[in-house]
Short mmCIF file of C-alpha atoms in Angstrom, two decimals:
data_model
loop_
_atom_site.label_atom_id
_atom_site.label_comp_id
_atom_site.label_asym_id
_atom_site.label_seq_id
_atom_site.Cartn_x
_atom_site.Cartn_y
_atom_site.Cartn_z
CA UNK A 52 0.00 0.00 0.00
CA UNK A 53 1.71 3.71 -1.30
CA UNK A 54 1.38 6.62 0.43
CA UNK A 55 -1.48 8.26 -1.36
CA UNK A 56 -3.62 5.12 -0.88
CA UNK A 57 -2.44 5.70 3.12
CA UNK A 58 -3.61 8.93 3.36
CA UNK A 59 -6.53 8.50 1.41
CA UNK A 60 -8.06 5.77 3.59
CA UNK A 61 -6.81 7.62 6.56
CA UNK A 62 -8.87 10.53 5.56
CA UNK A 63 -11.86 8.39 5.11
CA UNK A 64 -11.77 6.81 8.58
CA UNK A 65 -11.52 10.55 10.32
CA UNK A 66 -14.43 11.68 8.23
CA UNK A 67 -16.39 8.82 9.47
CA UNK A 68 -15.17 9.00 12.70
CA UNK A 69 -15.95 12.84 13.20
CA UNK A 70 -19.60 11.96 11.92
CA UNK A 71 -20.03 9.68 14.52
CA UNK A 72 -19.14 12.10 17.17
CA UNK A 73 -21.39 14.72 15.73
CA UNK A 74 -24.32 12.19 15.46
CA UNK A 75 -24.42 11.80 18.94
CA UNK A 76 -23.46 14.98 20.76
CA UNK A 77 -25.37 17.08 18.54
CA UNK A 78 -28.93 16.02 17.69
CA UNK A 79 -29.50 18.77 14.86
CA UNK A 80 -27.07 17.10 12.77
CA UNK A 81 -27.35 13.31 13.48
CA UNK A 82 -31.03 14.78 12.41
CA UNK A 83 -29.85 16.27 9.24
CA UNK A 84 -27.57 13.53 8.34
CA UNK A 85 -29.50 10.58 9.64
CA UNK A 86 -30.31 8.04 6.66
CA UNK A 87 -33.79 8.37 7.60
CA UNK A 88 -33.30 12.52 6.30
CA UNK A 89 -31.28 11.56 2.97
CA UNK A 90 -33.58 9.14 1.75
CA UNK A 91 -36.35 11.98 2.24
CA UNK A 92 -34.13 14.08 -0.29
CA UNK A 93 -33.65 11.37 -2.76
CA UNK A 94 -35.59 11.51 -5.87
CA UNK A 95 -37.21 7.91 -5.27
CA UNK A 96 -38.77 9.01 -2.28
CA UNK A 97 -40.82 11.61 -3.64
CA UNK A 98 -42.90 10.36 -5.47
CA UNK A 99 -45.24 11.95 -7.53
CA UNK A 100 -48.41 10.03 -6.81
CA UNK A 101 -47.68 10.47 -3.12
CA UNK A 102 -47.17 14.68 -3.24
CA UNK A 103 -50.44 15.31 -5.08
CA UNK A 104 -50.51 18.89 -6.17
CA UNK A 105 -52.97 21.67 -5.15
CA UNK A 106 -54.33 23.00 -8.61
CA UNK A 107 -53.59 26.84 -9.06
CA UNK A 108 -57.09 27.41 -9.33
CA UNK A 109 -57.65 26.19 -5.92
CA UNK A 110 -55.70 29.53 -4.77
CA UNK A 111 -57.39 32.33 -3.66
CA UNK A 112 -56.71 35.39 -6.09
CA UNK A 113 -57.40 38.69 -5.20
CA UNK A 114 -59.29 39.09 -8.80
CA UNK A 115 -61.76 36.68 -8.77
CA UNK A 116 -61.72 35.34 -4.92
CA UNK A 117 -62.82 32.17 -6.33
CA UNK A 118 -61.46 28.66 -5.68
CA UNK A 119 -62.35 25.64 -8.15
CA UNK A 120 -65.83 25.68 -8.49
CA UNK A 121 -66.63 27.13 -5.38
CA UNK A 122 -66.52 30.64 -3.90
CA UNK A 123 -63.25 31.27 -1.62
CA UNK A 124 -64.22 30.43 1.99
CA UNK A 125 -67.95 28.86 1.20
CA UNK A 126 -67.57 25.27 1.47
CA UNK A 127 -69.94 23.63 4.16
CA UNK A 128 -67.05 24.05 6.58
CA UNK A 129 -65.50 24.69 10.06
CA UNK A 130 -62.51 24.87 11.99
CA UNK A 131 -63.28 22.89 15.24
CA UNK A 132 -61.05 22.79 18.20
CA UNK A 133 -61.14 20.96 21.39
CA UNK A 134 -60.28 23.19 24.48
CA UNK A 135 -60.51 23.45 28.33
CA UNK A 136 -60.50 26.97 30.20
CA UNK A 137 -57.03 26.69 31.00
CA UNK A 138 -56.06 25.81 27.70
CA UNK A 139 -57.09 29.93 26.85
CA UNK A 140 -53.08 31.03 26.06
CA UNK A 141 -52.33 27.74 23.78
CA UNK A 142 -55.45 27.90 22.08
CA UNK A 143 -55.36 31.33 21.22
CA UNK A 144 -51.42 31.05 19.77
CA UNK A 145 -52.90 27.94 17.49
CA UNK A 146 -55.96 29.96 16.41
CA UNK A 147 -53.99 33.29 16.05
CA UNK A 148 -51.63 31.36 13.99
CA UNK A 149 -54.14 29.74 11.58
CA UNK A 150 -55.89 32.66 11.09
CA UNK A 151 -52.71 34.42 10.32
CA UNK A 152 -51.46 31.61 7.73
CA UNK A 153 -55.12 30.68 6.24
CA UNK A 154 -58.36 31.70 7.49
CA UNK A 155 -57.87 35.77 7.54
CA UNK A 156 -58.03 35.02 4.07
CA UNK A 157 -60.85 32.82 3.36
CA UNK A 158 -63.15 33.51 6.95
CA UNK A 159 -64.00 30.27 7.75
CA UNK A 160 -66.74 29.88 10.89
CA UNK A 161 -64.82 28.15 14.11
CA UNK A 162 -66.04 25.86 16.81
CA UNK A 163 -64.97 25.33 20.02
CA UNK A 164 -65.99 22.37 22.55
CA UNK A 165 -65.17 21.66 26.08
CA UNK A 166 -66.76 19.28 28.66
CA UNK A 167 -67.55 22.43 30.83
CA UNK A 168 -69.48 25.92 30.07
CA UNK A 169 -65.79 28.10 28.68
CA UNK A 170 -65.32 31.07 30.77
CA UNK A 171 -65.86 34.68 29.69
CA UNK A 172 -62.25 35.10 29.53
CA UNK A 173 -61.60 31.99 27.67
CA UNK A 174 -64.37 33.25 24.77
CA UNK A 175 -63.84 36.93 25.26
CA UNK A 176 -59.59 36.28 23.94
CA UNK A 177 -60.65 33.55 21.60
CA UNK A 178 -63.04 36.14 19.69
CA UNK A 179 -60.19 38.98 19.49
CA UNK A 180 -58.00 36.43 17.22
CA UNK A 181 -60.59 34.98 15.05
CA UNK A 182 -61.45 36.84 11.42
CA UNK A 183 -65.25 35.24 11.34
CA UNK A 184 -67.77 34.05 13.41
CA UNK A 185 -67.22 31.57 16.20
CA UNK A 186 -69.49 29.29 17.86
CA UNK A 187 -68.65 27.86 21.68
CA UNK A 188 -70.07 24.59 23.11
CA UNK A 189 -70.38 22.48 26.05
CA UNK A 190 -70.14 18.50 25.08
CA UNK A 191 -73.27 16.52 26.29
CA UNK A 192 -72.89 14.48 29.48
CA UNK A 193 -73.06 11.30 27.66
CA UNK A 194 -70.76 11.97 24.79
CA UNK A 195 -67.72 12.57 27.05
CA UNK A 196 -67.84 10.98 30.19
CA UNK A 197 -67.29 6.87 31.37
CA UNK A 198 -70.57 4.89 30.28
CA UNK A 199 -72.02 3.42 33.26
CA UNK A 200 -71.49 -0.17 31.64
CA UNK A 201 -67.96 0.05 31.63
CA UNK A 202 -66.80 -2.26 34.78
CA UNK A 203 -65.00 0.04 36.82
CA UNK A 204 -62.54 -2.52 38.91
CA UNK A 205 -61.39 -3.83 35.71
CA UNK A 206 -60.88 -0.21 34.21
CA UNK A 207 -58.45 1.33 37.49
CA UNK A 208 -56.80 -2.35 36.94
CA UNK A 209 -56.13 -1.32 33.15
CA UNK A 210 -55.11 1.59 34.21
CA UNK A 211 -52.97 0.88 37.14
CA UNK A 212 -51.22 -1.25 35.41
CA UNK A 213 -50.40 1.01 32.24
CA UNK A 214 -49.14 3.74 34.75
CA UNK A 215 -46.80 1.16 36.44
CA UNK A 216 -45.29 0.38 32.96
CA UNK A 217 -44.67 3.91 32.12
CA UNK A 218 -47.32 4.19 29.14
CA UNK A 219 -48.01 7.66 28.13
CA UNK A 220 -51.42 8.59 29.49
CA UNK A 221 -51.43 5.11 31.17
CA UNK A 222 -53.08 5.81 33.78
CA UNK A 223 -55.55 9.13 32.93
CA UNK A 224 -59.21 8.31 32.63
CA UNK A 225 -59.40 12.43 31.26
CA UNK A 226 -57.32 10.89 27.96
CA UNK A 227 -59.75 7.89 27.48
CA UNK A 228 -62.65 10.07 27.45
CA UNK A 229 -61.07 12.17 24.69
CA UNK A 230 -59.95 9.66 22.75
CA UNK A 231 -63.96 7.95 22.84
CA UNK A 232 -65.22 11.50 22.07
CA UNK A 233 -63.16 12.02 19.37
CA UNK A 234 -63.85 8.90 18.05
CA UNK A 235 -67.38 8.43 17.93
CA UNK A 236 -69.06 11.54 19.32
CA UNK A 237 -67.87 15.27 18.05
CA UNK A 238 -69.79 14.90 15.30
CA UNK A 239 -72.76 14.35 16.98
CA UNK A 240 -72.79 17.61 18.54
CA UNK A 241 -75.78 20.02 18.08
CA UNK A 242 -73.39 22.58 16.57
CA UNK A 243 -71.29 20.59 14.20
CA UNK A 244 -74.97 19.23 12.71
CA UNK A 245 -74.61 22.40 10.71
CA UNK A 246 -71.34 21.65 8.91
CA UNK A 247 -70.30 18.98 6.86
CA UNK A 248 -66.24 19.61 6.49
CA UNK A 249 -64.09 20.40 9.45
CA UNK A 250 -60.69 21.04 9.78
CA UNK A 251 -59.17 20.15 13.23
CA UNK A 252 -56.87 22.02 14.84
CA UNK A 253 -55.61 21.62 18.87
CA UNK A 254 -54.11 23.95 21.46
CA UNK A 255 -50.23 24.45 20.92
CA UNK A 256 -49.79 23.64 17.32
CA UNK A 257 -48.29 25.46 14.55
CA UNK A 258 -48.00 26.45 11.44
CA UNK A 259 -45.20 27.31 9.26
CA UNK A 260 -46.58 28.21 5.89
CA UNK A 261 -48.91 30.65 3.97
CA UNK A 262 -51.81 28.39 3.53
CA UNK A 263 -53.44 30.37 0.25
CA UNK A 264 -55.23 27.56 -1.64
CA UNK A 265 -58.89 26.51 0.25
CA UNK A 266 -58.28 22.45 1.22
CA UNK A 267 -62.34 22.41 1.66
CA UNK A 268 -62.95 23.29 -1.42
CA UNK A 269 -60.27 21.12 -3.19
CA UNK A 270 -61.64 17.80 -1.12
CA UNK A 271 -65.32 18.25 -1.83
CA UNK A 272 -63.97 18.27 -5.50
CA UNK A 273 -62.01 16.15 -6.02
CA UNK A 274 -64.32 13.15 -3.99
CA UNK A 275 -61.80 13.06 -0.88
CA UNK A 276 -62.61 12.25 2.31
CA UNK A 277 -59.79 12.50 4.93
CA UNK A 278 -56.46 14.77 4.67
CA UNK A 279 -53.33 13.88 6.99
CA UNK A 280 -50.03 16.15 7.47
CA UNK A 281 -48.34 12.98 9.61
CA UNK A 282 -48.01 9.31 10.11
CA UNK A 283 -46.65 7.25 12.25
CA UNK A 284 -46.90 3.98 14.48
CA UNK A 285 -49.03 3.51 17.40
CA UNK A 286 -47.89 2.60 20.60
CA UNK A 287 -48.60 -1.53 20.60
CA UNK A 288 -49.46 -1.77 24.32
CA UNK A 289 -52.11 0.88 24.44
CA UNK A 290 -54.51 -1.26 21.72
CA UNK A 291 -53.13 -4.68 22.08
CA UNK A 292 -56.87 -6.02 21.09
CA UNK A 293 -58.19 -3.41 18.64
CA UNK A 294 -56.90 -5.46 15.25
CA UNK A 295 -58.29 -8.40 16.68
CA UNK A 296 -61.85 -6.58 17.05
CA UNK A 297 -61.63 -5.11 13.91
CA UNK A 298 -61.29 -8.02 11.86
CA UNK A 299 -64.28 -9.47 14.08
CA UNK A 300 -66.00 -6.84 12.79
CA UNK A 301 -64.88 -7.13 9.27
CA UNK A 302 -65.56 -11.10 9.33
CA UNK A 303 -69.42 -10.12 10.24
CA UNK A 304 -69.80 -7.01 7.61
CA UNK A 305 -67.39 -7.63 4.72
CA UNK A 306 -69.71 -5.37 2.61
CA UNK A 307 -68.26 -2.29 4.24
CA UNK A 308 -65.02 -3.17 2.90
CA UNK A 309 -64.43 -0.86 -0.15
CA UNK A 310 -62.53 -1.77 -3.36
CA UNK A 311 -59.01 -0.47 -3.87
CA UNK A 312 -58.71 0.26 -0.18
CA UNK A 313 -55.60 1.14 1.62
CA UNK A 314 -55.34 -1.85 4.28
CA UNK A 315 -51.63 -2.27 2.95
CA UNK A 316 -50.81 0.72 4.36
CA UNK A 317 -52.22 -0.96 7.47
CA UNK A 318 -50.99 -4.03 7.01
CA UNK A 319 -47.61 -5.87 5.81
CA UNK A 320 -49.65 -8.69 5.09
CA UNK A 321 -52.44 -7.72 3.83
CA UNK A 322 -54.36 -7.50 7.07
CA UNK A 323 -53.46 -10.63 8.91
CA UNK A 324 -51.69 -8.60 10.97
CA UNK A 325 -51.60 -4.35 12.29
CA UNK A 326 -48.56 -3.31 11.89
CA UNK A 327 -49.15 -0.14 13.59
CA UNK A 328 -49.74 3.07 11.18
CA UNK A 329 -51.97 5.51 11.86
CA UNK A 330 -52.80 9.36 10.99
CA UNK A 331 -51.54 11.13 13.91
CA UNK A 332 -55.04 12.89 13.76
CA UNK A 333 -54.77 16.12 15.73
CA UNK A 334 -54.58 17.68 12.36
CA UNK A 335 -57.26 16.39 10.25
CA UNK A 336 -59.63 17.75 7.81
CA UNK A 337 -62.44 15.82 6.83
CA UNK A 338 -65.90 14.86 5.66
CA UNK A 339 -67.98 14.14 8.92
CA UNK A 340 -70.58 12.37 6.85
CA UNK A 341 -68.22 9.66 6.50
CA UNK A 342 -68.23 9.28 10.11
CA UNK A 343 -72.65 9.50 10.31
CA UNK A 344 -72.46 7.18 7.73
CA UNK A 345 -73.58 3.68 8.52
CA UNK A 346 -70.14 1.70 7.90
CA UNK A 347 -68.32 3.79 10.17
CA UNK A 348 -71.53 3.91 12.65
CA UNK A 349 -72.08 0.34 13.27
CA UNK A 350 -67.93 0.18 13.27
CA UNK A 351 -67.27 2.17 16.31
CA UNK A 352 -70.57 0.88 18.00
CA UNK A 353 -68.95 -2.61 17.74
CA UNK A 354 -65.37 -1.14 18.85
CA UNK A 355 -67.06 0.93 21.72
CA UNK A 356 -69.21 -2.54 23.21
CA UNK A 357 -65.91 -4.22 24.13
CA UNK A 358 -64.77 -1.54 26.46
CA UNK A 359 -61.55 -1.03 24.42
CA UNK A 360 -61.43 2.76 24.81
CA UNK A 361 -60.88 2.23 29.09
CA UNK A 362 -59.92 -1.42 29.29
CA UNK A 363 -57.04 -0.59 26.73
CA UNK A 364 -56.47 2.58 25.93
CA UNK A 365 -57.76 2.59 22.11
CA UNK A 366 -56.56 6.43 20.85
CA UNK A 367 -58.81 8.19 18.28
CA UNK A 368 -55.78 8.04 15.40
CA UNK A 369 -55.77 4.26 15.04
CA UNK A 370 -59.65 4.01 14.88
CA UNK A 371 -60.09 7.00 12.58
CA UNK A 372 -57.16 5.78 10.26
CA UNK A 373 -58.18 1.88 10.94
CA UNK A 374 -61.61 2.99 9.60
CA UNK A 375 -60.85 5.51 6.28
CA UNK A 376 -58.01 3.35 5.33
CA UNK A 377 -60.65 0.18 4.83
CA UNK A 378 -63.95 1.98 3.98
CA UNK A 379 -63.12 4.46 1.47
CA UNK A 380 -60.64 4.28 -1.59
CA UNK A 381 -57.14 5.29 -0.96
CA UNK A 382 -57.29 7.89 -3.49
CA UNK A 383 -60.00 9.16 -1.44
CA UNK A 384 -57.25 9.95 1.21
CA UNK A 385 -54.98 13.16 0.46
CA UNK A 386 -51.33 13.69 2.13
CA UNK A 387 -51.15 17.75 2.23
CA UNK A 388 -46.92 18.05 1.48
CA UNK A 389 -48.38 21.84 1.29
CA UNK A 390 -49.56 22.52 4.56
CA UNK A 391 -46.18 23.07 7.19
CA UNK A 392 -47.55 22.10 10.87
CA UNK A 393 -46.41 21.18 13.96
CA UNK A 394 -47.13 19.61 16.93
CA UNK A 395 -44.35 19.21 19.32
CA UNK A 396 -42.25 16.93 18.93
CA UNK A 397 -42.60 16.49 15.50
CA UNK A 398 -42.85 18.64 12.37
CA UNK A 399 -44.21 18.10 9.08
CA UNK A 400 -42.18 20.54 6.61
CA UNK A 401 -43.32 21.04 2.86
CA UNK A 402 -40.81 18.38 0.30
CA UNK A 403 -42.30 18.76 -2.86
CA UNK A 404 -40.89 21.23 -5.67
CA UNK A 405 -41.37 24.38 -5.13
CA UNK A 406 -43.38 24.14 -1.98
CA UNK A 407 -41.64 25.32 0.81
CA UNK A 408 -40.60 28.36 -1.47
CA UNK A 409 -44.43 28.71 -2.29
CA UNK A 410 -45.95 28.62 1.11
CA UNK A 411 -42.87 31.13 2.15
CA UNK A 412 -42.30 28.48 4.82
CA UNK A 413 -40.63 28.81 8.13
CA UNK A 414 -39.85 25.10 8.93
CA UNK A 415 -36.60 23.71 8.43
CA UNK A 416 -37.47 20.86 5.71
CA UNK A 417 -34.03 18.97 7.14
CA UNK A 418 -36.08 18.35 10.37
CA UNK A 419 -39.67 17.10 8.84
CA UNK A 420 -40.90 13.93 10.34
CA UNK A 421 -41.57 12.28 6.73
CA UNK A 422 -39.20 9.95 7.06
CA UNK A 423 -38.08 9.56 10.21
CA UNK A 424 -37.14 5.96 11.82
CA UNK A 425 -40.85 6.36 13.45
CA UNK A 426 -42.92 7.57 10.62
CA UNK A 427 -45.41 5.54 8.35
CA UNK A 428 -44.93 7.95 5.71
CA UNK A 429 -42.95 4.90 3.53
CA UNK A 430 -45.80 2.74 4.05
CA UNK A 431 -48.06 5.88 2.47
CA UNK A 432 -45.74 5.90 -0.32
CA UNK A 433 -45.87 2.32 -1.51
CA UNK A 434 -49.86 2.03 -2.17
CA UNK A 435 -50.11 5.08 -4.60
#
């Protein structure tokens, strides 16, 4: 071995090694440099089926104020966010923000629900942020709280015992209740009976791009039903039983089943087994008649008799994804590249051309969750 071949290799090796060291005493770059962030960059993993375009004529213009077919800001719509009272600083910052980004723009009508009556001071800031009009309301008895059928002992046992193993929200009866109202109750409510699209949107989240195209509008054109910013894998020990119950339920009503489904995003297997995927659904905007719709009806009824929700501790992003992924076409379910949100920890940052620049985003697009080690988005990709 010469000299030159030496030094070359001994280059190499120090370049490796210095990585290394980088990788894991700073997290920005074992982030940016992480295999999971190159692939996201190379030109197989974008592909085109997967980043869907917006049409320009989805875009609000200033000349016409027209979107598609439909007049900016008039779909059947609503933003709809779940708060408490002390919630009031985080909720406004969301709203604030999505009114800054999107709605200032296009005035959609917001609702807001809690379990208790909001304060004055909680609806009295909320109304100096928003553009249009807003509607607060207090979730019936029924839809939020424990059913009286649910057998207590065995419930603080489920619970106990998730707490003891260190499972986030293990142990809060609070988070169960959410997850069952968000599941199979919100839109129920009186107010929501007056909208058919709804766009939701949670204290603490952000957004990090113009949002100047109406996503309402596009969906009810274009025949979708659910949009998603993020995927990504469900934690195993709070639904141990839900894939089990679902394919009970499947077994006894295959006609709910739709053609060209998306159960291999579901699935690696082609549904003999859950491998985990869902929507992380604190952003979602969809069609609410999909959920008062009789497939997804008699599908959470069956989910919601075997106590799941507080035996387990069944979230509302597995059943909602479990349920659009098998009863709707999966070109009936839209990835929005264009939309840049957050919700701590994880980032979704626009990746397709000229989208970041477009939506004049803020994000850094080196630190999007796409394809992280924990995402799904790779199991998105290989259906379209």
């Amino acid at each position: 071995m010469n000299t030159t071949t030496r030094y070359i290799l001994l280059v190499i090796f120090l370049v490796i090694g210095l990585h290394s060291i980088l990788s894991f005493t700073h997290e920005d770059y074992g982030r940016a440099t992480s295999i999971s962030n190159i692939a996201a960059q190379l030109p197989w993993s974008s592909s085109s089926s997967t980043l869907e375009d917006i049409p320009d004529s989805y875009y609000i213009s200033p000349e016409t104020n027209v979107t598609g077919g439909i007049q900016a800001g008039k779909a059947n719509a609503t933003l709809l966010m779940l708060a408490r009272n002390s919630d009031t600083d985080s909720a406004v910052r969301s709203i604030r923000e999505l009114e800054d980004k999107f709605n200032k723009k296009f005035k959609y009508p917001w609702v807001l629900l809690n379990e208790e009556p909001f304060s004055d001071e909680f609806k009295k800031r909320i109304s100096n942020v928003v553009s249009g009009e807003v509607h607060f309301g207090e979730i019936p008895h029924d839809h939020w709280y424990q059913p009286d059928w649910i057998d207590e002992e065995k419930a603080t046992a489920a619970r106990k015992k998730m707490e003891d193993d260190h499972i986030i929200y293990g142990g809060s009866l609070s988070y169960r209740n959410m997850c069952r109202f968000n599941s199979g109750f919100f839109y129920r409510h009186p107010i929501l009976q007056n909208y058919k699209w709804y766009w939701r949107v949670e204290p603490d989240v952000h957004f990090h791009c113009d949002i100047d195209f109406d996503p309402f509008a596009y969906m009810q054109e274009n025949n979708k039903v659910y949009g998603f910013t993020i995927t990504m894998y469900e934690y195993l020990a709070t639904i141990p039983t839900l894939w089990e119950t679902v394919q009970n339920f499947i077994k006894e009503n295959p006609q709910y089943v739709a053609e060209n489904n998306a159960v291999n995003y579901l699935s690696d297997n082609g549904g003999s087994s859950f491998n985990l995927c869902h929507f992380w659904s604190n952003f979602e905007i969809a069609d609410m008649d999909f959920w008062r719709g009789e497939a997804y009806s008699k599908f959470f009824d069956h989910l919601d008799k075997t106590g799941g929700f507080y035996y387990e501790r069944w979230g509302d992003a597995p059943v909602h994804s479990i349920a659009v992924s098998l009863f709707t076409r999966k070109d009936q379910i839209h990835f929005f590249d264009d939309i840049g949100y957050e919700h701590n920890p994880y980032t979704h940052c626009p990746r397709g051309p000229g989208k970041w620049e477009k939506g004049k985003c803020s994000c850094n697009p080196d630190h999007s969750f796409d394809y992280d080690g924990y995402s799904c988005m790779k199991q998105w990709d290989r259906i379209q």
